[in-house]
Tab-separated table of C-alpha atoms and ligand atoms in Angstrom:
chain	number	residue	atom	x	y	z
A	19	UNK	CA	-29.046	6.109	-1.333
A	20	UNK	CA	-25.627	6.189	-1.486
A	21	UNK	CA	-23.313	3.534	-2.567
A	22	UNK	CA	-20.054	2.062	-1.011
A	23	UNK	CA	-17.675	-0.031	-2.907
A	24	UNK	CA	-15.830	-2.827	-1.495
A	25	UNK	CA	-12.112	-3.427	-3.115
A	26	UNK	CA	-10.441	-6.715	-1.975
A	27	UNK	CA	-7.481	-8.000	-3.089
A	28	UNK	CA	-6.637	-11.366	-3.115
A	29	UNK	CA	-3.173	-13.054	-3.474
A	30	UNK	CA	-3.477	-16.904	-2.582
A	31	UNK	CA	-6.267	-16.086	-0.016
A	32	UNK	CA	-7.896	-19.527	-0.649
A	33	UNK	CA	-7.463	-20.457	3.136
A	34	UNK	CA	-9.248	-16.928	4.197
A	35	UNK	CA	-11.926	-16.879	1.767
A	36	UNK	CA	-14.752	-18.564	3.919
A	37	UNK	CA	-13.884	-16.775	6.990
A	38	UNK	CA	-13.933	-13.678	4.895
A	39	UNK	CA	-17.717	-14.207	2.878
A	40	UNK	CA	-19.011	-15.074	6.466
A	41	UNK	CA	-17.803	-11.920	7.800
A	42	UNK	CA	-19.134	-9.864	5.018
A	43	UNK	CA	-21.947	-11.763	4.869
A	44	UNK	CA	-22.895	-11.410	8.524
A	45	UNK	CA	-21.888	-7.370	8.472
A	46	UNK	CA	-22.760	-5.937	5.347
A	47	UNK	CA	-26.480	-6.103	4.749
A	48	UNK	CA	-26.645	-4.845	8.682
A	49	UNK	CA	-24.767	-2.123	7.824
A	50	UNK	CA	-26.560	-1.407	4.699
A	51	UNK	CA	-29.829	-0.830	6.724
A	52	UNK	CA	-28.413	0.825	9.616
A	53	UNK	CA	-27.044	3.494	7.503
A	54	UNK	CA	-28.854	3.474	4.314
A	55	UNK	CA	-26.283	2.490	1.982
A	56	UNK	CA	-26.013	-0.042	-0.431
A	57	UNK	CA	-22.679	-1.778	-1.538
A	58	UNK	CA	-20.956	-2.855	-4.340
A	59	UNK	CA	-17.970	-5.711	-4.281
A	60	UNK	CA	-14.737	-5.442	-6.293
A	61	UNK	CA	-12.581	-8.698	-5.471
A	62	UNK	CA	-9.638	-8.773	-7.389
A	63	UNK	CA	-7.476	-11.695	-7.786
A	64	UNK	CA	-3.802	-10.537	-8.038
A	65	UNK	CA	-2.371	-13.785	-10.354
A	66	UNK	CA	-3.313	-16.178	-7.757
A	67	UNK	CA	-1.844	-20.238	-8.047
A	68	UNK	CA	-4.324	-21.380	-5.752
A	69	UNK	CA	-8.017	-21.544	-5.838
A	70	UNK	CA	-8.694	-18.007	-4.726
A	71	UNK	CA	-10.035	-17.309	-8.320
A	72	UNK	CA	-12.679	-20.043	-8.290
A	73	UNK	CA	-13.668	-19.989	-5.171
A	74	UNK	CA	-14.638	-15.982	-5.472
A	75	UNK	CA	-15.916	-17.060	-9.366
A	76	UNK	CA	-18.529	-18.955	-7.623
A	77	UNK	CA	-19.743	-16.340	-5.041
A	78	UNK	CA	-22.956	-14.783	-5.542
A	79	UNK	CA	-23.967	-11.297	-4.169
A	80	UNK	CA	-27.150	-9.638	-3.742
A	81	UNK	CA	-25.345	-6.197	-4.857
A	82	UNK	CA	-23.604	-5.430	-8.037
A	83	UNK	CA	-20.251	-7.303	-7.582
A	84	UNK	CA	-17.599	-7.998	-10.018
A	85	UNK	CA	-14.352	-10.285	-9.942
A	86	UNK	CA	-11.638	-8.789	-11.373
A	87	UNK	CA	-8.575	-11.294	-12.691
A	88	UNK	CA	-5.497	-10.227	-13.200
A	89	UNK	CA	-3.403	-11.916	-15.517
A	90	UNK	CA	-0.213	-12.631	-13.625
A	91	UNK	CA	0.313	-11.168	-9.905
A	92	UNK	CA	1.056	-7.709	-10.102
A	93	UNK	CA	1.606	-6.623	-6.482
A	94	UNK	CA	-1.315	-5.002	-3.721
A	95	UNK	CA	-0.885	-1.736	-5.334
A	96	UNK	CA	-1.275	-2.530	-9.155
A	97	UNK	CA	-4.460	-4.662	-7.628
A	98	UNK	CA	-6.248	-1.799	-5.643
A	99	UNK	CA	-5.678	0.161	-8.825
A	100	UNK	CA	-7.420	-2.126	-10.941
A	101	UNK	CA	-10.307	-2.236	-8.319
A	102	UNK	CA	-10.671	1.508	-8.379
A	103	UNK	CA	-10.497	1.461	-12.153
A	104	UNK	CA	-13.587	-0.696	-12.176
A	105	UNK	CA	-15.554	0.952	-8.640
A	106	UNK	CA	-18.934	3.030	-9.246
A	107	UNK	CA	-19.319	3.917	-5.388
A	108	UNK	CA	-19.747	6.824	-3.796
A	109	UNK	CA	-17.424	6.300	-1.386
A	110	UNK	CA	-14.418	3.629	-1.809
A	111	UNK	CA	-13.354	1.119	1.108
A	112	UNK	CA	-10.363	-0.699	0.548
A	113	UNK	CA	-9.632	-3.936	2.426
A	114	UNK	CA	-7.259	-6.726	2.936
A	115	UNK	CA	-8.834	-10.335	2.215
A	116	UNK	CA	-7.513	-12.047	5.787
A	117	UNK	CA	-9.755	-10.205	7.761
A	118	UNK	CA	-6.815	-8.313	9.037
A	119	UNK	CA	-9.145	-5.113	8.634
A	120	UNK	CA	-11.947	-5.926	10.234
A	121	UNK	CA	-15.188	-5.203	8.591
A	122	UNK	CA	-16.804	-4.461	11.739
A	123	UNK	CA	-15.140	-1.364	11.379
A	124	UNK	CA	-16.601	-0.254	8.060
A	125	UNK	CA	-19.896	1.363	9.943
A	126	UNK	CA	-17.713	3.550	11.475
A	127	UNK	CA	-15.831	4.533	8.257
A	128	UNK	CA	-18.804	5.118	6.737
A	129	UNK	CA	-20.269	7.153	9.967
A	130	UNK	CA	-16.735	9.652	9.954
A	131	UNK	CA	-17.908	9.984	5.845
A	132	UNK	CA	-21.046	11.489	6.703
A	133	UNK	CA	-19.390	13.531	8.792
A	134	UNK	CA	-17.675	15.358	6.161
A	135	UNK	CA	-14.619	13.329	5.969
A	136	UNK	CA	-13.276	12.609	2.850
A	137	UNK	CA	-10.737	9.837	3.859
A	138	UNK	CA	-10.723	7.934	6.694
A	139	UNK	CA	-7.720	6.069	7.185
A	140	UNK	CA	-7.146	3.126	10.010
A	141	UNK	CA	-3.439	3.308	11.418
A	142	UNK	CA	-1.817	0.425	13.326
A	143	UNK	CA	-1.421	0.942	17.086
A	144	UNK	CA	0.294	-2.303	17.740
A	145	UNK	CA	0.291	-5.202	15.255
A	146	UNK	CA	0.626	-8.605	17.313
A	147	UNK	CA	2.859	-11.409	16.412
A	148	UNK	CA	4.946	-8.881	14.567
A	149	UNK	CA	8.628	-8.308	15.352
A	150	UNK	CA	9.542	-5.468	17.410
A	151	UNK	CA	12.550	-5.225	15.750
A	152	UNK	CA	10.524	-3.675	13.227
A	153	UNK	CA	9.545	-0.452	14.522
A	154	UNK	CA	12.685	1.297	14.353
A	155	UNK	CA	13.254	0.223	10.508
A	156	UNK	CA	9.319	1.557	10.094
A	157	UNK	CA	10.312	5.120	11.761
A	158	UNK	CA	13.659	5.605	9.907
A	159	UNK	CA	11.746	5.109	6.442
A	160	UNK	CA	9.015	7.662	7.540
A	161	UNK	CA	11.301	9.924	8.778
A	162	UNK	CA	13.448	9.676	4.976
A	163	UNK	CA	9.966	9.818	3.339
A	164	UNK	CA	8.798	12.769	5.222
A	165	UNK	CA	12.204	14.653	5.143
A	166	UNK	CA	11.557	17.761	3.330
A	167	UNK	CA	8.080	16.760	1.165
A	168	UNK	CA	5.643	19.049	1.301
A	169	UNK	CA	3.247	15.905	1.782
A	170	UNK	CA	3.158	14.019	5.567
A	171	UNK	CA	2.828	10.324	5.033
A	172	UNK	CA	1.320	9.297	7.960
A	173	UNK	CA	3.176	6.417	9.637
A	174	UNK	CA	1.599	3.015	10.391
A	175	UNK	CA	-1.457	3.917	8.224
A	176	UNK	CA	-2.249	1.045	5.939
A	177	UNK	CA	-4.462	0.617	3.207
A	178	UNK	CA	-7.415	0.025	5.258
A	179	UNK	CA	-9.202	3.310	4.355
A	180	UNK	CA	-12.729	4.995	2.944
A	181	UNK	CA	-12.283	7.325	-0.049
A	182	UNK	CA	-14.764	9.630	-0.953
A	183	UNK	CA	-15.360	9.526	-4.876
A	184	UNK	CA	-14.025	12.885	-5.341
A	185	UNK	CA	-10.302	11.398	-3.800
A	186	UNK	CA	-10.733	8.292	-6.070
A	187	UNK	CA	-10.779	10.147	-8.938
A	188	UNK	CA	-8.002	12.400	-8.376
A	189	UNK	CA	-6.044	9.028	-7.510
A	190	UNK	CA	-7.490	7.791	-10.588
A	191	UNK	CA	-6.347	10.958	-12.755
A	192	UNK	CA	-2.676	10.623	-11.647
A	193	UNK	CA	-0.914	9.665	-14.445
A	194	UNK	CA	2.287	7.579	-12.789
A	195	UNK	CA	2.201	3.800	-13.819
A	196	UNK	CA	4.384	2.287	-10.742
A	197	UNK	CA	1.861	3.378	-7.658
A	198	UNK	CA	3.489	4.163	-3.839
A	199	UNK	CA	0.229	4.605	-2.583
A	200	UNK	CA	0.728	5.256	0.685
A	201	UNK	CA	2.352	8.267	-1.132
A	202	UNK	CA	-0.408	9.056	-3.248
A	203	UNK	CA	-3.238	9.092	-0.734
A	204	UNK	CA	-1.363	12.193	0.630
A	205	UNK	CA	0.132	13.470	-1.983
A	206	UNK	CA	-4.201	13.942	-3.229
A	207	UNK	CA	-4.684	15.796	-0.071
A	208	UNK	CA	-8.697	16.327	0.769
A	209	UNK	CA	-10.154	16.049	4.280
A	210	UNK	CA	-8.430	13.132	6.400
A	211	UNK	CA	-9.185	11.430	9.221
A	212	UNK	CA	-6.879	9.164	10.435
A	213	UNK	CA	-8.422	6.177	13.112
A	214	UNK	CA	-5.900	3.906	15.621
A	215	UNK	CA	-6.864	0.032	15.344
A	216	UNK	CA	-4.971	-3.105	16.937
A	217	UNK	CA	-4.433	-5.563	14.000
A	218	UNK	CA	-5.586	-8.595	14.001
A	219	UNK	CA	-3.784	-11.581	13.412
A	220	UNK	CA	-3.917	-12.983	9.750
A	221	UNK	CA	-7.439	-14.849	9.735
A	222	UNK	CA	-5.658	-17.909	8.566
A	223	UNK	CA	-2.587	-17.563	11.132
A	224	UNK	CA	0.179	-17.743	8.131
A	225	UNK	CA	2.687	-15.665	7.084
A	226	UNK	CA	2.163	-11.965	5.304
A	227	UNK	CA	2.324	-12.221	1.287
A	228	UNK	CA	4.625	-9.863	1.598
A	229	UNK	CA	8.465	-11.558	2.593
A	230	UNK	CA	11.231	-8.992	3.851
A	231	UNK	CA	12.786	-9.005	0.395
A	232	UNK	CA	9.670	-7.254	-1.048
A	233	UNK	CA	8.683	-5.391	1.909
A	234	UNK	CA	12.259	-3.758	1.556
A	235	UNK	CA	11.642	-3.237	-2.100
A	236	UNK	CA	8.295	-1.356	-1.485
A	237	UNK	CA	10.293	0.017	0.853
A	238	UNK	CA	13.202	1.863	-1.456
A	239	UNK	CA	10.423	1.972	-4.180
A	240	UNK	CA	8.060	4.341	-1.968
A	241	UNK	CA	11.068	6.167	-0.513
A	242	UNK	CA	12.344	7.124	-4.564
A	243	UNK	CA	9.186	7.819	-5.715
A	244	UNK	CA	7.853	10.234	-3.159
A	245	UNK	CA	10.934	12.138	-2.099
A	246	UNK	CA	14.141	13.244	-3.462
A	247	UNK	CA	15.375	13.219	0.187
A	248	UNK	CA	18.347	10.702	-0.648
A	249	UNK	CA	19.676	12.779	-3.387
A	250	UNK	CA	19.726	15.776	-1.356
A	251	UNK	CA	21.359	14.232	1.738
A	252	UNK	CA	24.084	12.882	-0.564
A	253	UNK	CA	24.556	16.286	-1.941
A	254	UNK	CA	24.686	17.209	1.970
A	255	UNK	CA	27.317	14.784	2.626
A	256	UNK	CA	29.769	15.746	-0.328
A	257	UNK	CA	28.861	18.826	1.268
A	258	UNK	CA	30.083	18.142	4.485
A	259	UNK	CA	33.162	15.824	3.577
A	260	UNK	CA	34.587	18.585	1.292
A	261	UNK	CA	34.575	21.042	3.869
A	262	UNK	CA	36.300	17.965	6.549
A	263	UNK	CA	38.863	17.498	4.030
A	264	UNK	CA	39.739	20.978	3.300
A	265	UNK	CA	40.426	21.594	7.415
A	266	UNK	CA	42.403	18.099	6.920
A	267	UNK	CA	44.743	19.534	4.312
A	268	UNK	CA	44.994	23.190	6.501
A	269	UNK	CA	46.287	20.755	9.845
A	270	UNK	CA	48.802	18.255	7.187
A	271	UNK	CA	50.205	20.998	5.752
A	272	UNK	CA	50.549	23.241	9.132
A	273	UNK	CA	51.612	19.973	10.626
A	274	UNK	CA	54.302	19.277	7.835
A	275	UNK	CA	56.016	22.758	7.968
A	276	UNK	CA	55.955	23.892	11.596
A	277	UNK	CA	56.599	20.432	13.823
A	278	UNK	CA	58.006	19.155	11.085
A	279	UNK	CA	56.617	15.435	11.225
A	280	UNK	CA	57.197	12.703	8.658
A	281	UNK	CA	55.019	10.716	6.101
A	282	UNK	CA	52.827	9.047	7.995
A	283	UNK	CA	49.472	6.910	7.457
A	284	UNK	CA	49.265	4.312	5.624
A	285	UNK	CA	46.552	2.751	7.478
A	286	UNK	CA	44.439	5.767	6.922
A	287	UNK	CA	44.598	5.874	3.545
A	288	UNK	CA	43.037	2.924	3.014
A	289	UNK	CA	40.187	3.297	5.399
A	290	UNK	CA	39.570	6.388	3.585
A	291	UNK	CA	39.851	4.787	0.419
A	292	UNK	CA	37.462	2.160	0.793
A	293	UNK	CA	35.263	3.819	2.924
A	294	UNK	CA	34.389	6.537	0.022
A	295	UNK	CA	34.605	3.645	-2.326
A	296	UNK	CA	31.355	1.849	-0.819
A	297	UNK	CA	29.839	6.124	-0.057
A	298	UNK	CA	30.540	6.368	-3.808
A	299	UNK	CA	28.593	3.011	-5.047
A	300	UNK	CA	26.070	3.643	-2.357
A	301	UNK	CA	24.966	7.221	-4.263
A	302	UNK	CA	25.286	5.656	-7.387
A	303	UNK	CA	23.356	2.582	-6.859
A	304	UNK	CA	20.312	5.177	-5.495
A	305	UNK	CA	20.855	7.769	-8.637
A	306	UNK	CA	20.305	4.485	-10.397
A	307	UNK	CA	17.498	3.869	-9.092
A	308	UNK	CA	15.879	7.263	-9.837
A	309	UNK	CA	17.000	6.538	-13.049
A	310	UNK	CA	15.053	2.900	-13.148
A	311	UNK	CA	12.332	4.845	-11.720
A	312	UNK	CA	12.194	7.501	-14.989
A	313	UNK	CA	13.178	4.746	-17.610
A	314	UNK	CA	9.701	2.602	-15.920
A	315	UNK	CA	7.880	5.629	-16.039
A	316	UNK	CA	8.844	6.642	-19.640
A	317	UNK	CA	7.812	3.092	-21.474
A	318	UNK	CA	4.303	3.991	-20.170
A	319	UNK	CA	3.291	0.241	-19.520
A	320	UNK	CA	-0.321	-0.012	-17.761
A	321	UNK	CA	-0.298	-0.416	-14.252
A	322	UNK	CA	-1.790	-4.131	-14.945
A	323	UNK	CA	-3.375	-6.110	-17.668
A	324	UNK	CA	-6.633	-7.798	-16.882
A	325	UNK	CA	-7.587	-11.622	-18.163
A	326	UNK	CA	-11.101	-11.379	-16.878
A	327	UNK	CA	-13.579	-9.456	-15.014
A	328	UNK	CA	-16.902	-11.857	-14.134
A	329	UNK	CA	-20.196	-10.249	-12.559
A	330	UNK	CA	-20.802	-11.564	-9.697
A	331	UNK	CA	-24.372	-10.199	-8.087
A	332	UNK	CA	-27.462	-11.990	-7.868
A	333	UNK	CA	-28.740	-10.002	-11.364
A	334	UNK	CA	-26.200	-12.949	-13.557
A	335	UNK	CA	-27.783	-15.363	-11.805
A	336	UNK	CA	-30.160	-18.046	-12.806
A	337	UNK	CA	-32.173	-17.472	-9.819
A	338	UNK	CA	-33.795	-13.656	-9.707
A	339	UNK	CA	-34.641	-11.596	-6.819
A	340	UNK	CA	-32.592	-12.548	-4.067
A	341	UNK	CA	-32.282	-10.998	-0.922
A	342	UNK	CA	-29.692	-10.032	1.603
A	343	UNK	CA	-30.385	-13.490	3.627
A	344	UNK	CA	-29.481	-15.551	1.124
A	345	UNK	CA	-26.093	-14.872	1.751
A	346	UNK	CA	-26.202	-17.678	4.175
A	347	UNK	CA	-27.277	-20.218	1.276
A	348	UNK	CA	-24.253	-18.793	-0.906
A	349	UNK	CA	-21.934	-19.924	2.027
A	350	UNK	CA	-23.481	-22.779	1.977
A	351	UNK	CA	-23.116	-23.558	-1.724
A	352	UNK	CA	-19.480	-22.231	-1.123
A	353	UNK	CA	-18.324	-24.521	1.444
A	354	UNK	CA	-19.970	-27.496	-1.032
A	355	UNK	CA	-18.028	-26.414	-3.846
A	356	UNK	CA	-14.981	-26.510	-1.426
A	357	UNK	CA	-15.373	-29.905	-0.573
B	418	UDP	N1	-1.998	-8.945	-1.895
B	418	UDP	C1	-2.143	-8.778	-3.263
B	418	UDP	N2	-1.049	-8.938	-4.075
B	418	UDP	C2	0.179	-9.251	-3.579
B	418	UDP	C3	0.326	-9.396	-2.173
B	418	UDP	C4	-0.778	-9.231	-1.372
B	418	UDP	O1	-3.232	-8.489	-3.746
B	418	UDP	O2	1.100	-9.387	-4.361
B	418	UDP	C5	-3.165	-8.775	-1.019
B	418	UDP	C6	-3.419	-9.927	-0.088
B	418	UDP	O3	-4.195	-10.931	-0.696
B	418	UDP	C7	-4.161	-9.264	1.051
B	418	UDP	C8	-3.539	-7.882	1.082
B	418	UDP	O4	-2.937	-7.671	-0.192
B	418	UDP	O5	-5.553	-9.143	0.811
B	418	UDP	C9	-2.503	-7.746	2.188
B	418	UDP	O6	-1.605	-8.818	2.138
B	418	UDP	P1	-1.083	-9.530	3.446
B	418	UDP	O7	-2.208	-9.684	4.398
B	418	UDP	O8	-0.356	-10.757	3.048
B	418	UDP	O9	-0.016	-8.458	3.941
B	418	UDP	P2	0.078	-7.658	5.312
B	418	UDP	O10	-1.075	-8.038	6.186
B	418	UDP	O11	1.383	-8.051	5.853
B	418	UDP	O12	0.026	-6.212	4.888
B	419	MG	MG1	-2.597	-9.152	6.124
């Protein structure tokens, strides 16, 4: 029988949580008989402040399930590392905690799997209550990403995906400590299948964990770490300029000695001035950060530092043998403990 692990993270997903152990509860062991799998559950609390951690501490599961704590909030990707780091499956589903990836769809990841596909990737086709402001932002930074790599990174694809164990361990083998792993699932390569979803609203109806600061941080982090792109269109644009101002001199000079004109242009100067002036500190702030990039890479810090990692499934328990239905008692006992 083959075995599917479950990785959640969990940032201050206190308000989700029920929502999400009902889903689970109500999917999972169907699942598990309807394809002959069994599953394993990795949640992994990302340095949560609210009860997140002992609300999942207090879940039990009739599979082998683990809670993994990290010890301050390291960010999605640091946590989906960790959750690999610790995941025994043969096949690897990641998931988001606010049943924004719905696992409804997890039969059919595990369906394409049998198929021969070793990832199966979800990609948005329209995310409601989302700005559509956005979308042109989205396609600029694919287009950057994708400029000259040798890798596609498919756009709108998330982290809702199903990795054969085979793709987990390459990801696991790849030695960089700050992960873009949007980046890395292609960069690994293997057999893809990539699967359009509309996503859901948050289960909670609040905001992403993820504010436009960070999103544009993730944003410049991904676009450093997978592509040299920026350098090269800089190196494009001295390019070009040098050329421009070479033809500039040919037309003063032929302008100066055969009509004869004046000094003239103040003005342009100065636009000229400052406008190379912010070109200049643009290309340096983004060698800089190729150079933050190396100097992160070089201290070799782990990825993230765990406080805890508590079993979870039914085998810690007091009470032996359960079974698949008593997930509805552990609900129960969940929403008491909630109270
Ligand atoms: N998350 C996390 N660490 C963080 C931020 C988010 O583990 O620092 C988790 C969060 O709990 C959720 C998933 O990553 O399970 C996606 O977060 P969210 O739903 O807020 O983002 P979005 O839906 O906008 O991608
Ligand atoms: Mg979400």
């Amino acid at each position: 029988m083959d075995r599917v692990t479950l990785i959640i993270p969990c940032y201050n997903e206190e308000p989700v949580l029920n929502a999400l152990v009902a889903s689970l509860e109500e999917t999972l062991p169907k699942f598990a008989a309807d394809a002959n799998v069994s599953f394993e559950l990795v949640f992994v609390d990302d340095g949560s402040r609210d009860r997140t951690s002992d609300i999942l501490r207090n879940l039990r599961f009739a599979w082998p399930s683990r809670l993994l704590v990290l010890s301050r909030n390291f960010g999605k990707e640091a946590a989906l590392t960790a959750g690999l780091d610790a995941a025994h499956g043969d096949a690897i589903i990641f998931m988001d905690a606010d049943l924004q990836h719905p696992p409804e769809r997890i039969a059919t990841m595990i369906e394409k799997w049998r198929e021969g596909y070793d990832v199966v990737y979800y990609y948005k086709k329209s995310r409601l209550g989302e700005a559509s402001g956005s979308g042109s932002s989205a396609r600029l930074f694919y287009w950057l990403i994708n400029l000259g790599a040798r890798v596609d990174i498919p756009p709108n694809a998330g982290d809702f995906r199903l990795l054969d164990r085979r793709v987990a361990e390459a990801l696991r083998q790849l030695p960089e400590r700050e992960r873009f792993l949007k980046g890395l699932y292609a960069w690994v390569g293997f057999n893809q299948l990539g699967l359009p979803f509309d996503v859901p609203e948050r289960a909670d109806g609040g905001p992403s964990r993820f504010n436009s600061a960070r999103l544009l941080g993730l944003a410049i982090d991904g676009l450093t770490s997978f592509s040299v792109a920026p350098i090269r269109l800089m190196a494009l644009f001295g390019f070009a300029i040098s050329i421009l101002s070479v033809l500039y001199m040919i037309w003063i000079v032929t302008e100066t000695l055969l009509l004869g004109s004046p000094f003239s242009g103040f003005a342009s100067i100065v636009v000229l001035v400052v406008f190379f002036g912010g070109v200049q500190l643009v290309c340096l702030g983004l060698i800089g950060e190729y150079v933050g990039k190396t100097l992160l890479e070089a201290k070799q810090r782990p990825t993230y530092v765990l406080k805890e990692s508590v079993t979870l499934d039914g085998a810690a328990d007091a009470s032996p043998s359960k079974s698949h239905s008593n997930g509805a008692q552990d609900t129960v006992a969940l929403s008491g403990n909630d109270a």
